């Protein structure tokens, strides 16, 4: 669905081909990228789909090398970064997607494996905040990835 703030209304748009929870998202050049998550049947996927609002369509892109859910996603200089998350294990893995080449690369890992963290991008840096290192072990640290 899409929200129109001028009309203060919602409208239905094309659905992703892979229904899932715990996915991440980022926008690059007006295209919405939805990555990873847990499908309704369980497990974890590395699925990457791109939504083009100009023609209300989704396309499938190269899958993320490390399937996961509950990760931090941020966009820096046209590159989609995915940090941490969960695939049955808490992850420190950070991977980068280049939409120009439809390819993934592995970059420097987080110092602390974590899931369910929050994140943001500021001044070209990806901040990974909090999360969990175990079922109920909260992390109180902030780690910063510099491309």
JSON list of C-alpha atoms in Angstrom, two decimals:
[
{"chain": "A", "resi": 1, "resn": "UNK", "atom": "CA", "xyz": [0.00, 0.00, 0.00]},
{"chain": "A", "resi": 2, "resn": "UNK", "atom": "CA", "xyz": [1.04, 3.60, -0.51]},
{"chain": "A", "resi": 3, "resn": "UNK", "atom": "CA", "xyz": [0.12, 6.67, 1.50]},
{"chain": "A", "resi": 4, "resn": "UNK", "atom": "CA", "xyz": [-0.63, 9.98, -0.22]},
{"chain": "A", "resi": 5, "resn": "UNK", "atom": "CA", "xyz": [-0.07, 12.71, 2.38]},
{"chain": "A", "resi": 6, "resn": "UNK", "atom": "CA", "xyz": [-1.78, 15.38, 0.25]},
{"chain": "A", "resi": 7, "resn": "UNK", "atom": "CA", "xyz": [-5.01, 13.36, -0.08]},
{"chain": "A", "resi": 8, "resn": "UNK", "atom": "CA", "xyz": [-4.49, 11.80, 3.38]},
{"chain": "A", "resi": 9, "resn": "UNK", "atom": "CA", "xyz": [-5.39, 8.40, 1.93]},
{"chain": "A", "resi": 10, "resn": "UNK", "atom": "CA", "xyz": [-4.00, 4.94, 1.25]},
{"chain": "A", "resi": 11, "resn": "UNK", "atom": "CA", "xyz": [-4.09, 3.02, -2.04]},
{"chain": "A", "resi": 12, "resn": "UNK", "atom": "CA", "xyz": [-3.36, -0.62, -2.86]},
{"chain": "A", "resi": 13, "resn": "UNK", "atom": "CA", "xyz": [-0.31, -1.34, -5.01]},
{"chain": "A", "resi": 14, "resn": "UNK", "atom": "CA", "xyz": [1.19, -4.47, -6.59]},
{"chain": "A", "resi": 15, "resn": "UNK", "atom": "CA", "xyz": [2.15, -7.17, -4.08]},
{"chain": "A", "resi": 16, "resn": "UNK", "atom": "CA", "xyz": [5.64, -8.58, -3.61]},
{"chain": "A", "resi": 17, "resn": "UNK", "atom": "CA", "xyz": [6.01, -12.11, -4.94]},
{"chain": "A", "resi": 18, "resn": "UNK", "atom": "CA", "xyz": [7.45, -13.33, -1.61]},
{"chain": "A", "resi": 19, "resn": "UNK", "atom": "CA", "xyz": [5.25, -12.72, 1.46]},
{"chain": "A", "resi": 20, "resn": "UNK", "atom": "CA", "xyz": [7.47, -12.34, 4.54]},
{"chain": "A", "resi": 21, "resn": "UNK", "atom": "CA", "xyz": [8.05, -10.66, 7.87]},
{"chain": "A", "resi": 22, "resn": "UNK", "atom": "CA", "xyz": [11.24, -9.27, 9.38]},
{"chain": "A", "resi": 23, "resn": "UNK", "atom": "CA", "xyz": [12.44, -7.94, 6.03]},
{"chain": "A", "resi": 24, "resn": "UNK", "atom": "CA", "xyz": [14.42, -4.75, 5.49]},
{"chain": "A", "resi": 25, "resn": "UNK", "atom": "CA", "xyz": [13.93, -1.99, 2.94]},
{"chain": "A", "resi": 26, "resn": "UNK", "atom": "CA", "xyz": [15.77, 0.90, 1.34]},
{"chain": "A", "resi": 27, "resn": "UNK", "atom": "CA", "xyz": [15.20, 3.33, -1.52]},
{"chain": "A", "resi": 28, "resn": "UNK", "atom": "CA", "xyz": [17.73, 3.98, -4.29]},
{"chain": "A", "resi": 29, "resn": "UNK", "atom": "CA", "xyz": [16.90, 6.36, -7.15]},
{"chain": "A", "resi": 30, "resn": "UNK", "atom": "CA", "xyz": [13.17, 6.12, -6.46]},
{"chain": "A", "resi": 31, "resn": "UNK", "atom": "CA", "xyz": [13.12, 2.29, -6.44]},
{"chain": "A", "resi": 32, "resn": "UNK", "atom": "CA", "xyz": [12.11, 0.51, -3.20]},
{"chain": "A", "resi": 33, "resn": "UNK", "atom": "CA", "xyz": [14.25, -2.55, -2.42]},
{"chain": "A", "resi": 34, "resn": "UNK", "atom": "CA", "xyz": [12.78, -5.19, -0.06]},
{"chain": "A", "resi": 35, "resn": "UNK", "atom": "CA", "xyz": [15.37, -7.69, 1.20]},
{"chain": "A", "resi": 36, "resn": "UNK", "atom": "CA", "xyz": [15.45, -10.87, 3.29]},
{"chain": "A", "resi": 37, "resn": "UNK", "atom": "CA", "xyz": [12.93, -11.85, 5.91]},
{"chain": "A", "resi": 38, "resn": "UNK", "atom": "CA", "xyz": [11.01, -14.90, 7.09]},
{"chain": "A", "resi": 39, "resn": "UNK", "atom": "CA", "xyz": [8.32, -16.36, 4.82]},
{"chain": "A", "resi": 40, "resn": "UNK", "atom": "CA", "xyz": [5.01, -17.46, 6.32]},
{"chain": "A", "resi": 41, "resn": "UNK", "atom": "CA", "xyz": [6.14, -21.11, 6.40]},
{"chain": "A", "resi": 42, "resn": "UNK", "atom": "CA", "xyz": [9.21, -20.28, 8.50]},
{"chain": "A", "resi": 43, "resn": "UNK", "atom": "CA", "xyz": [12.91, -20.14, 7.77]},
{"chain": "A", "resi": 44, "resn": "UNK", "atom": "CA", "xyz": [14.88, -17.29, 6.26]},
{"chain": "A", "resi": 45, "resn": "UNK", "atom": "CA", "xyz": [15.30, -15.98, 2.71]},
{"chain": "A", "resi": 46, "resn": "UNK", "atom": "CA", "xyz": [17.85, -13.87, 0.89]},
{"chain": "A", "resi": 47, "resn": "UNK", "atom": "CA", "xyz": [15.21, -12.68, -1.58]},
{"chain": "A", "resi": 48, "resn": "UNK", "atom": "CA", "xyz": [15.66, -9.19, -3.00]},
{"chain": "A", "resi": 49, "resn": "UNK", "atom": "CA", "xyz": [12.78, -7.55, -4.82]},
{"chain": "A", "resi": 50, "resn": "UNK", "atom": "CA", "xyz": [12.60, -4.06, -6.32]},
{"chain": "A", "resi": 51, "resn": "UNK", "atom": "CA", "xyz": [9.39, -2.01, -6.56]},
{"chain": "A", "resi": 52, "resn": "UNK", "atom": "CA", "xyz": [9.10, 0.62, -9.29]},
{"chain": "A", "resi": 53, "resn": "UNK", "atom": "CA", "xyz": [6.29, 3.05, -8.42]},
{"chain": "A", "resi": 54, "resn": "UNK", "atom": "CA", "xyz": [6.30, 4.49, -11.95]},
{"chain": "A", "resi": 55, "resn": "UNK", "atom": "CA", "xyz": [4.73, 1.31, -13.34]},
{"chain": "A", "resi": 56, "resn": "UNK", "atom": "CA", "xyz": [3.53, -0.31, -10.07]},
{"chain": "A", "resi": 57, "resn": "UNK", "atom": "CA", "xyz": [5.63, -3.42, -10.60]},
{"chain": "A", "resi": 58, "resn": "UNK", "atom": "CA", "xyz": [8.05, -5.66, -8.68]},
{"chain": "A", "resi": 59, "resn": "UNK", "atom": "CA", "xyz": [11.11, -7.37, -10.15]},
{"chain": "A", "resi": 60, "resn": "UNK", "atom": "CA", "xyz": [13.39, -9.99, -8.62]},
{"chain": "A", "resi": 61, "resn": "UNK", "atom": "CA", "xyz": [17.04, -9.11, -8.19]},
{"chain": "A", "resi": 62, "resn": "UNK", "atom": "CA", "xyz": [20.13, -11.11, -7.18]},
{"chain": "A", "resi": 63, "resn": "UNK", "atom": "CA", "xyz": [19.51, -12.83, -3.83]},
{"chain": "A", "resi": 64, "resn": "UNK", "atom": "CA", "xyz": [21.42, -11.75, -0.75]},
{"chain": "A", "resi": 65, "resn": "UNK", "atom": "CA", "xyz": [24.27, -14.24, -0.07]},
{"chain": "A", "resi": 66, "resn": "UNK", "atom": "CA", "xyz": [23.33, -14.68, 3.60]},
{"chain": "A", "resi": 67, "resn": "UNK", "atom": "CA", "xyz": [19.57, -15.27, 4.07]},
{"chain": "A", "resi": 68, "resn": "UNK", "atom": "CA", "xyz": [18.31, -13.52, 7.20]},
{"chain": "A", "resi": 69, "resn": "UNK", "atom": "CA", "xyz": [15.58, -11.55, 8.94]},
{"chain": "A", "resi": 70, "resn": "UNK", "atom": "CA", "xyz": [15.51, -8.74, 11.51]},
{"chain": "A", "resi": 71, "resn": "UNK", "atom": "CA", "xyz": [18.56, -6.95, 10.18]},
{"chain": "A", "resi": 72, "resn": "UNK", "atom": "CA", "xyz": [19.54, -3.30, 9.75]},
{"chain": "A", "resi": 73, "resn": "UNK", "atom": "CA", "xyz": [19.33, -1.89, 6.22]},
{"chain": "A", "resi": 74, "resn": "UNK", "atom": "CA", "xyz": [20.71, 1.44, 5.05]},
{"chain": "A", "resi": 75, "resn": "UNK", "atom": "CA", "xyz": [21.57, 3.14, 1.77]},
{"chain": "A", "resi": 76, "resn": "UNK", "atom": "CA", "xyz": [24.83, 5.03, 1.32]},
{"chain": "A", "resi": 77, "resn": "UNK", "atom": "CA", "xyz": [25.86, 6.54, -2.03]},
{"chain": "A", "resi": 78, "resn": "UNK", "atom": "CA", "xyz": [23.47, 4.31, -4.01]},
{"chain": "A", "resi": 79, "resn": "UNK", "atom": "CA", "xyz": [24.55, 1.07, -2.31]},
{"chain": "A", "resi": 80, "resn": "UNK", "atom": "CA", "xyz": [22.17, -0.98, -0.10]},
{"chain": "A", "resi": 81, "resn": "UNK", "atom": "CA", "xyz": [23.88, -2.27, 3.07]},
{"chain": "A", "resi": 82, "resn": "UNK", "atom": "CA", "xyz": [22.47, -5.13, 5.19]},
{"chain": "A", "resi": 83, "resn": "UNK", "atom": "CA", "xyz": [23.97, -5.60, 8.66]},
{"chain": "A", "resi": 84, "resn": "UNK", "atom": "CA", "xyz": [23.47, -8.29, 11.29]},
{"chain": "A", "resi": 85, "resn": "UNK", "atom": "CA", "xyz": [20.17, -10.12, 11.65]},
{"chain": "A", "resi": 86, "resn": "UNK", "atom": "CA", "xyz": [19.13, -13.67, 12.35]},
{"chain": "A", "resi": 87, "resn": "UNK", "atom": "CA", "xyz": [19.10, -16.89, 10.33]},
{"chain": "A", "resi": 88, "resn": "UNK", "atom": "CA", "xyz": [18.93, -19.27, 13.27]},
{"chain": "A", "resi": 89, "resn": "UNK", "atom": "CA", "xyz": [22.18, -17.68, 14.50]},
{"chain": "A", "resi": 90, "resn": "UNK", "atom": "CA", "xyz": [22.76, -14.04, 15.40]},
{"chain": "A", "resi": 91, "resn": "UNK", "atom": "CA", "xyz": [24.84, -12.53, 12.61]},
{"chain": "A", "resi": 92, "resn": "UNK", "atom": "CA", "xyz": [27.70, -10.05, 12.38]},
{"chain": "A", "resi": 93, "resn": "UNK", "atom": "CA", "xyz": [27.78, -10.31, 8.57]},
{"chain": "A", "resi": 94, "resn": "UNK", "atom": "CA", "xyz": [27.46, -7.12, 6.53]},
{"chain": "A", "resi": 95, "resn": "UNK", "atom": "CA", "xyz": [26.72, -7.33, 2.81]},
{"chain": "A", "resi": 96, "resn": "UNK", "atom": "CA", "xyz": [26.39, -4.61, 0.18]},
{"chain": "A", "resi": 97, "resn": "UNK", "atom": "CA", "xyz": [24.15, -4.61, -2.91]},
{"chain": "A", "resi": 98, "resn": "UNK", "atom": "CA", "xyz": [25.00, -2.58, -6.01]},
{"chain": "A", "resi": 99, "resn": "UNK", "atom": "CA", "xyz": [21.85, -2.05, -8.10]},
{"chain": "A", "resi": 100, "resn": "UNK", "atom": "CA", "xyz": [23.92, -0.90, -11.10]},
{"chain": "A", "resi": 101, "resn": "UNK", "atom": "CA", "xyz": [25.51, -4.34, -11.43]},
{"chain": "A", "resi": 102, "resn": "UNK", "atom": "CA", "xyz": [22.85, -6.41, -9.57]},
{"chain": "A", "resi": 103, "resn": "UNK", "atom": "CA", "xyz": [25.62, -7.90, -7.42]},
{"chain": "A", "resi": 104, "resn": "UNK", "atom": "CA", "xyz": [26.35, -8.41, -3.72]},
{"chain": "A", "resi": 105, "resn": "UNK", "atom": "CA", "xyz": [29.66, -8.20, -1.91]},
{"chain": "A", "resi": 106, "resn": "UNK", "atom": "CA", "xyz": [30.67, -8.99, 1.66]},
{"chain": "A", "resi": 107, "resn": "UNK", "atom": "CA", "xyz": [32.19, -6.06, 3.52]},
{"chain": "A", "resi": 108, "resn": "UNK", "atom": "CA", "xyz": [33.63, -5.68, 7.04]},
{"chain": "A", "resi": 109, "resn": "UNK", "atom": "CA", "xyz": [31.57, -7.51, 9.67]},
{"chain": "A", "resi": 110, "resn": "UNK", "atom": "CA", "xyz": [30.02, -5.92, 12.73]},
{"chain": "A", "resi": 111, "resn": "UNK", "atom": "CA", "xyz": [32.19, -6.28, 15.85]},
{"chain": "A", "resi": 112, "resn": "UNK", "atom": "CA", "xyz": [29.15, -7.77, 17.65]},
{"chain": "A", "resi": 113, "resn": "UNK", "atom": "CA", "xyz": [26.75, -10.31, 16.14]},
{"chain": "A", "resi": 114, "resn": "UNK", "atom": "CA", "xyz": [23.20, -9.09, 16.76]},
{"chain": "A", "resi": 115, "resn": "UNK", "atom": "CA", "xyz": [19.60, -9.33, 15.65]},
{"chain": "A", "resi": 116, "resn": "UNK", "atom": "CA", "xyz": [16.61, -6.98, 15.94]},
{"chain": "A", "resi": 117, "resn": "UNK", "atom": "CA", "xyz": [18.91, -3.96, 16.07]},
{"chain": "A", "resi": 118, "resn": "UNK", "atom": "CA", "xyz": [17.81, -0.57, 14.78]},
{"chain": "A", "resi": 119, "resn": "UNK", "atom": "CA", "xyz": [19.84, 1.55, 12.45]},
{"chain": "A", "resi": 120, "resn": "UNK", "atom": "CA", "xyz": [20.16, 4.75, 10.52]},
{"chain": "A", "resi": 121, "resn": "UNK", "atom": "CA", "xyz": [22.42, 6.41, 7.99]},
{"chain": "A", "resi": 122, "resn": "UNK", "atom": "CA", "xyz": [23.93, 9.79, 8.78]},
{"chain": "A", "resi": 123, "resn": "UNK", "atom": "CA", "xyz": [26.76, 11.62, 7.02]},
{"chain": "A", "resi": 124, "resn": "UNK", "atom": "CA", "xyz": [27.62, 8.55, 4.92]},
{"chain": "A", "resi": 125, "resn": "UNK", "atom": "CA", "xyz": [27.89, 6.19, 7.92]},
{"chain": "A", "resi": 126, "resn": "UNK", "atom": "CA", "xyz": [25.67, 3.22, 8.84]},
{"chain": "A", "resi": 127, "resn": "UNK", "atom": "CA", "xyz": [24.81, 3.16, 12.55]},
{"chain": "A", "resi": 128, "resn": "UNK", "atom": "CA", "xyz": [23.73, -0.18, 14.09]},
{"chain": "A", "resi": 129, "resn": "UNK", "atom": "CA", "xyz": [22.08, 0.38, 17.46]},
{"chain": "A", "resi": 130, "resn": "UNK", "atom": "CA", "xyz": [21.17, -2.11, 20.19]},
{"chain": "A", "resi": 131, "resn": "UNK", "atom": "CA", "xyz": [19.51, -5.43, 19.43]},
{"chain": "A", "resi": 132, "resn": "UNK", "atom": "CA", "xyz": [20.07, -8.86, 20.94]},
{"chain": "A", "resi": 133, "resn": "UNK", "atom": "CA", "xyz": [23.04, -11.24, 21.01]},
{"chain": "A", "resi": 134, "resn": "UNK", "atom": "CA", "xyz": [20.97, -14.11, 22.43]},
{"chain": "A", "resi": 135, "resn": "UNK", "atom": "CA", "xyz": [17.34, -14.97, 23.05]},
{"chain": "A", "resi": 136, "resn": "UNK", "atom": "CA", "xyz": [17.06, -12.33, 25.76]},
{"chain": "A", "resi": 137, "resn": "UNK", "atom": "CA", "xyz": [20.52, -10.75, 25.97]},
{"chain": "A", "resi": 138, "resn": "UNK", "atom": "CA", "xyz": [20.14, -7.09, 25.00]},
{"chain": "A", "resi": 139, "resn": "UNK", "atom": "CA", "xyz": [23.03, -5.17, 23.45]},
{"chain": "A", "resi": 140, "resn": "UNK", "atom": "CA", "xyz": [23.51, -1.58, 24.57]},
{"chain": "A", "resi": 141, "resn": "UNK", "atom": "CA", "xyz": [26.20, -0.62, 22.08]},
{"chain": "A", "resi": 142, "resn": "UNK", "atom": "CA", "xyz": [26.26, 1.39, 18.89]},
{"chain": "A", "resi": 143, "resn": "UNK", "atom": "CA", "xyz": [28.55, 0.26, 16.06]},
{"chain": "A", "resi": 144, "resn": "UNK", "atom": "CA", "xyz": [29.31, 2.32, 12.97]},
{"chain": "A", "resi": 145, "resn": "UNK", "atom": "CA", "xyz": [30.15, 1.04, 9.48]},
{"chain": "A", "resi": 146, "resn": "UNK", "atom": "CA", "xyz": [32.22, 3.34, 7.29]},
{"chain": "A", "resi": 147, "resn": "UNK", "atom": "CA", "xyz": [32.15, 2.43, 3.58]}
]
